[in-house]
Amino acid sequence: MAGRGVWNQVVGQPDAVAVLRAAAEAAASIVVGGSPPPGAMTHAWLFTGPPGSGRSGTARAFAAALECTAVDDRPGCGTCAGCHTTLAGTHADVRVVAPEGLSIAVAEMRALVQVSARRPTSGRWQVVIIADADRLTEGASNALLKAVEEPPARTVFLLCAPSSHPDDVSVTIRSRCRVVSLGTPRLDAIAAALAEDGVPADEARWAASVCGGNVARARRLATEESVRARRESVLRIPLALRRPADIFTCADNLVQAAEADALTANEARDESERHALETAMGAGGTGKGTAAATRGAKGALKDLEKRQKSRTTRTQRDSLDQALVDLAAFYRDVLVTSSGAVAVLNHPDREADARTAAEAWTQESTLRRLEAVLACRNALELNVKPRIAVEAMLTTLHRG
């Protein structure tokens, strides 16, 4: 990480980096007893931006700069123990809250707020990163608000959300945060970041051109064959819906692929968590009290299974949602092509398919198809069963 240090983690956000650099320098001054200008550093930050803009990565890079132990006045060297452990997720004073299920519960937030009130063990900052602040329940949001209203002297809260709209972050929390707005990274910036990771230039350029400005998605497309294959199978759907029977075949493929993604992502972790809990509760033991401990473990196992089920549901939804995003982008490309607009396609490698569709469909029917994809995304957010929502969408995609 020579040169820019931890800021190499932030792709295509020069304005945000400039703000955070200055804040990290002010924070370093505070640690040694200095008095930076008022407002140079604050205790609560809100990182907003579209999916893939790097909200969580930017927050983690900022946390690393806050914990940097470099002796110069440019915190964020990327090589010291503070930077290294923060980026690796092992720093004792940096805690990351990311919902494994569908939301962040009040009990989890209350426990975190209690821990955040302690002094940092390393003598610098206690940092709390909330990766999806828009998933806070109302109770969790209220628990966080109390901490943000009366923050400990050396604690910093870094919240990440799609926007600062009240639907994502409550007005009271938003009013106590300094907002850092991130934009969609440019293609060249994403390609350059992939090239720095060792991806060949042609592959980096292709992944950057089809990722929709999502840096994490670009990395997966460039390095994982299964992700590329999944995208190809999704983008074949619009022109594959020739008969009513194709609706159910494509629905099976979409839902089963999402279920497989959830199983692959969580199976090993679920088993490890279950085994660890059973061992902790005395499974396999023969001493006194073992039977009672085993009976007591049933409630804990039930709670664990509930959390794991919620995590699996979220993983499945996220996988299916990515497929829907790719589909929506294709129908947008068809509209661009049929209108003759001079605009960059979301899927430039599927330009021939977009042109074929544009010749076969009216703009009105294309728009109805796009609206059906967006309606399916909304239905999934409202807990409609995935297969029902997907089959309803595909029926509209077939009929136009």
XYZ file of C-alpha atoms in Angstrom:
400
model
C 0.000 0.000 0.000
C 2.805 2.365 -0.724
C 1.925 5.921 -1.606
C -1.717 6.372 -0.652
C -1.674 3.783 2.139
C -5.110 2.765 3.400
C -6.762 5.110 0.906
C -5.957 2.574 -1.819
C -9.024 0.790 -0.452
C -11.231 3.670 -1.653
C -11.857 3.473 -5.403
C -12.816 6.545 -7.408
C -13.756 8.867 -4.510
C -11.106 11.637 -4.458
C -13.338 14.252 -2.781
C -14.292 11.904 0.035
C -10.679 10.884 0.558
C -9.622 14.515 0.857
C -12.240 15.139 3.571
C -11.345 11.994 5.494
C -7.597 12.610 5.275
C -8.063 16.016 6.886
C -10.318 14.540 9.584
C -7.813 11.766 10.340
C -5.046 14.347 10.716
C -7.242 16.346 13.102
C -8.005 13.150 15.050
C -4.296 12.383 15.353
C -3.772 15.896 16.718
C -6.489 15.374 19.331
C -4.834 12.144 20.514
C -1.600 13.974 21.346
C -3.397 16.881 23.027
C -3.668 19.246 20.098
C -6.584 21.545 19.274
C -7.570 21.252 15.612
C -10.107 23.713 14.150
C -13.717 23.156 15.280
C -15.512 20.680 13.051
C -12.340 19.201 11.592
C -13.123 15.940 13.361
C -16.482 14.764 14.678
C -17.745 11.744 16.611
C -20.345 10.504 14.090
C -20.134 10.063 10.325
C -22.652 8.876 7.746
C -21.328 7.385 4.503
C -23.952 7.373 1.758
C -23.880 6.194 -1.815
C -25.331 3.649 -4.258
C -24.604 -0.081 -3.922
C -21.004 -0.839 -4.827
C -19.769 2.710 -4.249
C -17.651 1.447 -1.370
C -19.426 2.758 1.721
C -18.167 0.051 4.090
C -14.698 -0.020 2.542
C -14.385 3.742 2.874
C -15.502 3.576 6.509
C -12.949 0.845 7.228
C -10.153 2.823 5.544
C -11.071 5.854 7.665
C -11.083 3.674 10.787
C -7.608 2.438 9.873
C -6.385 6.013 9.513
C -7.830 6.840 12.942
C -5.977 3.893 14.478
C -2.749 4.538 12.529
C 0.349 4.614 14.732
C 2.690 6.154 12.153
C 4.899 8.854 13.633
C 4.373 11.396 10.841
C 1.360 13.688 10.475
C -0.180 11.712 7.585
C -2.227 8.967 9.276
C -3.238 5.996 7.171
C 0.186 4.622 6.247
C -1.236 1.146 5.603
C 1.764 -0.663 7.081
C 1.674 -0.061 10.847
C -0.061 -2.432 13.270
C -3.046 -0.077 13.657
C -3.705 0.100 9.911
C -2.988 -3.563 9.263
C -5.198 -4.977 12.018
C -8.076 -2.604 11.222
C -8.122 -3.580 7.556
C -7.813 -7.243 8.545
C -10.736 -6.950 10.946
C -8.756 -7.875 14.054
C -8.179 -4.524 15.771
C -9.357 -4.627 19.396
C -10.896 -1.156 19.250
C -12.691 -1.424 15.899
C -16.044 -3.179 15.786
C -18.035 -3.820 12.632
C -21.778 -4.410 12.794
C -23.198 -6.010 9.665
C -26.640 -7.635 9.716
C -26.370 -11.329 8.981
C -30.142 -11.549 8.844
C -32.703 -9.071 7.599
C -32.110 -6.425 10.274
C -29.933 -5.289 13.181
C -31.719 -6.094 16.455
C -31.997 -3.826 19.485
C -30.202 -6.303 21.779
C -27.141 -6.332 19.530
C -27.060 -2.546 19.362
C -27.445 -2.104 23.119
C -24.526 -4.456 23.747
C -22.432 -2.585 21.218
C -23.264 0.804 22.739
C -22.098 -0.453 26.139
C -18.783 -1.607 24.709
C -18.316 1.630 22.768
C -18.468 3.620 26.011
C -15.165 2.146 27.162
C -11.841 3.835 26.611
C -9.851 2.464 23.676
C -7.357 -0.170 24.744
C -4.699 1.030 22.307
C -4.876 4.624 23.544
C -6.298 6.026 20.286
C -9.976 5.653 19.248
C -12.894 3.318 19.866
C -14.464 2.934 16.391
C -17.870 1.427 15.616
C -18.721 0.737 11.965
C -22.390 0.004 11.199
C -22.256 -1.412 7.691
C -26.000 -1.289 6.904
C -27.493 1.408 9.101
C -30.655 1.335 6.990
C -31.352 -2.143 8.434
C -31.550 -0.943 12.029
C -34.844 -1.788 13.689
C -36.654 1.080 15.386
C -35.452 -0.114 18.792
C -31.868 -0.480 17.586
C -32.004 2.987 16.051
C -33.176 4.463 19.361
C -30.388 2.674 21.252
C -27.822 4.075 18.827
C -29.307 7.564 19.070
C -28.621 7.707 22.805
C -24.959 6.926 22.207
C -24.646 9.424 19.353
C -26.333 12.152 21.420
C -23.913 11.741 24.329
C -20.782 10.208 22.785
C -17.753 9.150 24.845
C -14.762 11.422 24.284
C -12.751 8.963 22.221
C -15.451 7.013 20.381
C -16.325 7.434 16.715
C -19.421 6.032 15.004
C -19.224 5.349 11.265
C -22.633 4.617 9.718
C -23.163 3.377 6.168
C -26.468 3.660 4.296
C -27.726 4.134 0.719
C -28.828 7.702 1.477
C -29.535 10.166 4.258
C -33.272 9.979 3.534
C -35.467 9.282 6.591
C -36.418 5.930 5.040
C -32.771 4.880 5.446
C -31.565 6.807 8.508
C -33.713 8.538 11.111
C -33.691 12.323 11.004
C -32.408 12.574 14.584
C -29.403 10.344 13.913
C -28.738 12.030 10.570
C -28.693 15.459 12.234
C -25.847 14.366 14.518
C -23.658 12.955 11.747
C -21.305 14.482 9.225
C -22.335 13.128 5.813
C -19.798 11.860 3.289
C -21.507 11.286 -0.060
C -19.955 8.732 -2.375
C -20.702 8.512 -6.071
C -20.618 5.630 -8.533
C -16.929 5.041 -9.371
C -15.933 5.678 -12.972
C -15.068 2.773 -15.236
C -11.411 3.775 -15.499
C -11.020 3.939 -11.721
C -12.529 0.467 -11.253
C -10.392 -1.015 -14.027
C -7.280 0.538 -12.509
C -8.136 -0.904 -9.077
C -8.589 -4.372 -10.576
C -5.301 -4.062 -12.439
C -3.586 -3.204 -9.143
C -5.032 -6.459 -7.785
C -3.300 -8.365 -10.579
C -6.231 -8.775 -12.973
C -5.130 -8.669 -16.659
C -5.951 -5.353 -18.310
C -8.543 -6.729 -20.780
C -10.414 -8.651 -18.081
C -10.258 -5.661 -15.728
C -11.728 -3.401 -18.392
C -14.512 -5.882 -19.191
C -15.448 -6.429 -15.528
C -15.477 -2.675 -14.927
C -17.744 -2.131 -17.932
C -20.427 -4.631 -16.862
C -20.427 -4.274 -13.062
C -22.776 -1.278 -12.940
C -20.271 0.771 -10.976
C -20.138 -1.833 -8.186
C -16.486 -2.355 -7.246
C -17.066 -5.538 -5.238
C -19.125 -6.978 -8.096
C -16.363 -6.115 -10.564
C -13.814 -7.991 -8.450
C -16.013 -11.080 -8.320
C -16.724 -10.987 -12.042
C -13.015 -10.694 -12.765
C -11.940 -13.530 -10.482
C -14.812 -16.029 -10.100
C -15.981 -18.159 -13.016
C -19.207 -19.101 -11.201
C -20.213 -15.434 -10.933
C -19.605 -14.890 -14.640
C -21.611 -18.014 -15.499
C -24.500 -16.904 -13.283
C -24.631 -13.511 -14.998
C -24.662 -15.169 -18.421
C -27.556 -17.444 -17.446
C -29.580 -14.481 -16.170
C -29.009 -12.363 -19.266
C -30.156 -15.218 -21.517
C -33.631 -15.091 -19.961
C -35.183 -12.130 -21.895
C -34.783 -13.780 -25.298
C -35.391 -17.308 -23.965
C -39.023 -16.675 -22.969
C -40.625 -18.023 -26.148
C -43.353 -20.290 -24.725
C -45.437 -20.209 -21.525
C -43.544 -23.279 -20.281
C -40.319 -21.267 -20.387
C -41.703 -19.098 -17.579
C -41.558 -21.957 -15.098
C -38.218 -23.268 -16.346
C -36.588 -19.858 -15.951
C -38.257 -19.353 -12.553
C -36.849 -22.673 -11.364
C -33.395 -21.703 -12.564
C -33.463 -18.279 -10.866
C -34.814 -19.478 -7.512
C -32.691 -22.628 -7.364
C -29.538 -20.668 -8.207
C -30.279 -18.240 -5.354
C -30.900 -21.146 -2.971
C -27.634 -22.751 -4.060
C -25.772 -19.489 -3.473
C -27.204 -19.292 0.048
C -26.270 -22.907 0.769
C -22.722 -22.471 -0.527
C -22.203 -19.248 1.392
C -23.544 -20.461 4.736
C -23.368 -24.268 4.991
C -19.848 -24.558 6.413
C -20.348 -21.625 8.768
C -23.687 -22.957 10.029
C -22.172 -26.333 10.825
C -19.165 -24.752 12.553
C -21.391 -22.535 14.695
C -23.609 -25.443 15.689
C -20.648 -27.636 16.593
C -19.042 -24.853 18.644
C -22.263 -24.212 20.551
C -22.860 -27.895 21.254
C -19.310 -28.278 22.531
C -19.653 -25.203 24.739
C -22.878 -26.607 26.180
C -21.262 -29.931 27.111
C -22.039 -32.182 24.133
C -20.092 -35.432 24.394
C -19.328 -34.904 28.069
C -19.800 -37.565 30.739
C -19.417 -35.667 34.005
C -21.987 -34.425 36.487
C -24.465 -31.948 35.150
C -23.960 -32.985 31.537
C -27.580 -34.053 31.098
C -28.872 -30.762 32.505
C -26.481 -28.795 30.316
C -27.658 -30.710 27.257
C -31.282 -29.895 28.045
C -30.351 -26.250 28.508
C -28.613 -26.263 25.134
C -31.891 -26.858 23.281
C -33.010 -23.261 23.723
C -29.631 -21.919 22.628
C -29.639 -24.196 19.583
C -33.126 -23.018 18.669
C -31.993 -19.382 18.813
C -28.937 -20.228 16.696
C -31.063 -21.993 14.087
C -33.361 -18.976 13.928
C -30.417 -16.630 13.285
C -28.978 -18.994 10.692
C -32.306 -19.234 8.904
C -32.547 -15.446 8.804
C -28.998 -15.243 7.428
C -29.798 -17.811 4.731
C -32.943 -15.918 3.758
C -30.987 -12.700 3.396
C -28.247 -14.370 1.332
C -30.868 -15.883 -0.971
C -32.617 -12.523 -1.375
C -29.366 -10.720 -2.084
C -28.433 -13.281 -4.729
C -31.841 -13.058 -6.381
C -31.783 -9.269 -6.187
C -28.478 -9.159 -8.076
C -30.068 -11.218 -10.850
C -32.985 -8.771 -10.969
C -30.594 -5.812 -11.128
C -28.880 -7.417 -14.133
C -32.259 -8.001 -15.807
C -33.422 -4.434 -15.182
C -30.179 -3.138 -16.661
C -30.725 -5.231 -19.796
C -34.218 -3.810 -20.374
C -32.814 -0.342 -19.845
C -30.234 -1.142 -22.563
C -33.054 -2.189 -24.886
C -34.787 1.162 -24.326
C -31.537 3.022 -24.990
C -30.994 1.055 -28.204
C -34.548 1.456 -29.519
C -34.557 5.201 -28.839
C -31.219 5.743 -30.568
C -29.876 7.573 -27.528
C -26.139 8.100 -27.202
C -25.586 6.441 -23.831
C -23.286 3.804 -22.425
C -24.915 0.377 -22.133
C -24.955 -1.429 -18.799
C -24.171 -4.686 -20.590
C -22.054 -3.678 -23.585
C -21.086 -7.298 -24.208
C -24.803 -8.078 -24.805
C -25.324 -5.290 -27.332
C -26.414 -7.734 -30.049
C -29.140 -9.157 -27.780
C -30.319 -5.666 -26.867
C -30.561 -4.784 -30.558
C -32.493 -7.971 -31.343
C -34.952 -7.206 -28.537
C -35.290 -3.571 -29.591
C -36.309 -4.688 -33.103
C -38.852 -7.190 -31.773
C -40.494 -5.199 -28.956
C -42.190 -1.821 -28.785
C -40.801 0.708 -26.334
C -44.037 0.437 -24.352
C -43.698 -3.337 -23.933
C -40.047 -2.961 -22.995
C -40.999 -0.439 -20.335
C -43.658 -2.815 -18.990
C -41.010 -5.510 -18.729
C -38.664 -3.180 -16.870
C -41.455 -2.197 -14.496
C -42.191 -5.892 -13.849
C -38.581 -6.473 -12.754
C -38.703 -3.496 -10.403
C -42.063 -4.683 -9.021
C -40.526 -8.084 -8.305
C -37.735 -6.442 -6.312
C -40.319 -4.559 -4.277
C -42.354 -7.730 -3.714
C -39.320 -9.536 -2.333
C -38.702 -6.646 0.056
C -42.284 -7.128 1.283
C -41.578 -10.832 1.995
C -43.541 -12.255 -0.921
C -42.388 -15.831 -1.511
C -39.552 -15.708 -4.088
C -41.057 -18.263 -6.469
C -44.428 -16.478 -6.608
C -42.802 -13.079 -7.182
C -40.433 -14.423 -9.836
C -43.146 -16.329 -11.726
C -45.362 -13.235 -11.782
C -42.472 -11.181 -13.155
C -41.551 -13.739 -15.812
C -45.175 -13.921 -16.971
C -45.040 -10.202 -17.752
C -41.611 -10.539 -19.351
C -43.038 -13.255 -21.640
C -46.213 -11.372 -22.591
C -44.738 -7.889 -22.730
